[in-house]
Coordinates of C-alpha atoms in Angstrom, one line a residue:
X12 CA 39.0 -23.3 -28.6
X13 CA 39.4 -21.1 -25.2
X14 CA 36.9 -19.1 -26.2
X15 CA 34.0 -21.1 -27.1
X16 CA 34.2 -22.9 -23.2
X17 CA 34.4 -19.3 -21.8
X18 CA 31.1 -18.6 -23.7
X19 CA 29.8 -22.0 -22.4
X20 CA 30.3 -21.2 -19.0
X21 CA 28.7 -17.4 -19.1
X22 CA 25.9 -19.2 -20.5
X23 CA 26.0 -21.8 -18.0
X24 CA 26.5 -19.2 -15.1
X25 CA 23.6 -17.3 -16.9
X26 CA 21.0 -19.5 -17.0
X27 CA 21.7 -20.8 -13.0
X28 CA 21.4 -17.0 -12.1
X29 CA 18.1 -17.1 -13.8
X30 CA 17.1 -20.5 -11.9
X31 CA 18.6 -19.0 -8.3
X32 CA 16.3 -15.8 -9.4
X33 CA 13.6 -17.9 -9.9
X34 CA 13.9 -20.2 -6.9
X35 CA 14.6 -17.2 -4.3
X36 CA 11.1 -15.3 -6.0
X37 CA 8.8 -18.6 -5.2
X38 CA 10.1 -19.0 -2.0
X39 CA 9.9 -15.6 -0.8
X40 CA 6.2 -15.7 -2.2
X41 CA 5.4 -18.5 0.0
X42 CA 7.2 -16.9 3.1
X43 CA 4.9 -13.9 3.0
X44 CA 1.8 -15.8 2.1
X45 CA 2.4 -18.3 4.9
X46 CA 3.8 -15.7 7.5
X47 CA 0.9 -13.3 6.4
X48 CA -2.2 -16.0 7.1
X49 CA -0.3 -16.5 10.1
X50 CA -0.2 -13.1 11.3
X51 CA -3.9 -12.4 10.0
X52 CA -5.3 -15.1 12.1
X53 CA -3.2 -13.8 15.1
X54 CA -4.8 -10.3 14.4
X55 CA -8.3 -12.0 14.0
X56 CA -7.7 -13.7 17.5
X57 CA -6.6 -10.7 19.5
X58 CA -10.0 -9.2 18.7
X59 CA -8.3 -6.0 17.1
X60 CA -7.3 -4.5 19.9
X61 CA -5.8 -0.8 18.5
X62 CA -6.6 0.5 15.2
X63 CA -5.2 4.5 13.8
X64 CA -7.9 6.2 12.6
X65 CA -6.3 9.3 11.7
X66 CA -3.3 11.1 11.9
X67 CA -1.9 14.6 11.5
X68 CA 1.6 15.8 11.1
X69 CA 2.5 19.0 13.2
X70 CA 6.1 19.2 12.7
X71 CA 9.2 16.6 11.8
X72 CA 8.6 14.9 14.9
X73 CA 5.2 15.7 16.2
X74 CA 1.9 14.3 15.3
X75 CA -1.0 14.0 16.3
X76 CA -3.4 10.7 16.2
X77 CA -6.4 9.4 16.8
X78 CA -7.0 5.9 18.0
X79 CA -8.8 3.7 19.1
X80 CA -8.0 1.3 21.5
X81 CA -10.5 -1.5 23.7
X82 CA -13.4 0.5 23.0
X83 CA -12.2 3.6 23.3
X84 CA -11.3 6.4 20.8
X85 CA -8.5 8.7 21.9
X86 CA -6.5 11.8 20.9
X87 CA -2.6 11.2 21.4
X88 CA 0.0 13.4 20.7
X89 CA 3.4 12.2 20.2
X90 CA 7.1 14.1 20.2
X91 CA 10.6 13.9 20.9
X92 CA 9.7 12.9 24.8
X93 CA 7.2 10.0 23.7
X94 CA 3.4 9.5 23.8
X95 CA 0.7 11.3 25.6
X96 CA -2.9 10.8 25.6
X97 CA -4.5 14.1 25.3
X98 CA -8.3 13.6 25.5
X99 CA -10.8 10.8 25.2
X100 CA -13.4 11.6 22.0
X101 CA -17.0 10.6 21.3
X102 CA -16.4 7.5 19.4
X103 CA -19.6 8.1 17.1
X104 CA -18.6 11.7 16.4
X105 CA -15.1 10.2 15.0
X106 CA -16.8 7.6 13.0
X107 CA -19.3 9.9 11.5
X108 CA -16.2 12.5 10.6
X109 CA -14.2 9.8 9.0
X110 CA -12.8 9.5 5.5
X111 CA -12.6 5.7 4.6
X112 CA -9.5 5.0 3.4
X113 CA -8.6 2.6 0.6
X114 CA -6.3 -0.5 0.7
X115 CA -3.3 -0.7 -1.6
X116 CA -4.8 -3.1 -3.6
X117 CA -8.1 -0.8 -4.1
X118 CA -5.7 2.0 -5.1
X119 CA -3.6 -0.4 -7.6
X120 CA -7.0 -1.9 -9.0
X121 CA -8.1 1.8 -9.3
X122 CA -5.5 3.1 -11.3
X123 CA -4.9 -0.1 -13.7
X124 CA -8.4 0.3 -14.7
X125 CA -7.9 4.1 -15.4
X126 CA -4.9 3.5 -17.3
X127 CA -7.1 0.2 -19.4
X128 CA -10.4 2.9 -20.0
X129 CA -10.1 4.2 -23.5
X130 CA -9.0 7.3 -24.1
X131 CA -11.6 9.8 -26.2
X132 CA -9.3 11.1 -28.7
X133 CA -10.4 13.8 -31.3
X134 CA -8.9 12.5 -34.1
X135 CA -11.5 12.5 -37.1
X136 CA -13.1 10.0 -38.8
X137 CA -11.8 8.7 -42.1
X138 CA -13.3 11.1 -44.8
X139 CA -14.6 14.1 -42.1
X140 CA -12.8 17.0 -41.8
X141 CA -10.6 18.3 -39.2
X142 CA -12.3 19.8 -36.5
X143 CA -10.6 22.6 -36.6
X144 CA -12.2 23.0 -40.3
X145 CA -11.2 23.1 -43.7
X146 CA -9.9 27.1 -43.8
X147 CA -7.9 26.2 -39.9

């Protein structure tokens, strides 16, 4: 009789493991979706102050990026003693030069549709040949 209200109870714990899972999943959801529109509306406000255009790894601790910043697009270089602003650039040059980069989500959309496109196979249709011929 012991046993059977052992098994009770691992199902019992179980299933509230499953519910705590469950509960702790939504609310994080609506943490990040609330927290996000919050912080996208803050981002929206402070007119987009600083955006990275580009950046370059030199070494382990030494890169180079360009920014812009107010209005202005600048070279900085940054290492083990901190930040330095190397040289102002044409802004119009920059945009001309630059590679639009994808969100995560166009990335993620990209490759699910890839991975959903048929895939061409040669196998041959029924009553043809291989294609490698008859004699192959």
């Amino acid at each position: 009789m012991s046993g059977n209200g052992a098994a009770a109870s691992y199902g019992d714990l179980l299933v509230t493991s499953i519910v705590m899972l469950a509960v702790v999943c939504v609310v994080a959801f609506v943490v990040v979706k609330v927290i996000g529109r919050f912080l996208a509306t803050g981002r929206v406000r402070g007119a987009h102050l600083l955006d990275v255009i580009a950046r370059v790894p030199l070494e382990p601790r030494r890169s180079l990026y360009v920014v812009e910043v107010a209005g202005k697009t600048l070279l900085v270089g940054t290492s083990e003693m901190g930040l330095s602003v190397l040289s102002e650039l044409d802004a119009g040059e920059v945009r001309a030069r630059a590679v639009p980069r994808q969100s995560f989500g166009e990335l993620v959309r990209a490759a699910w549709t890839r991975r959903k496109a048929p895939v061409a196979t040669s196998a041959p249709a029924p009553g043809e040949p291989p294609a490698g011929g008859e004699g192959a």
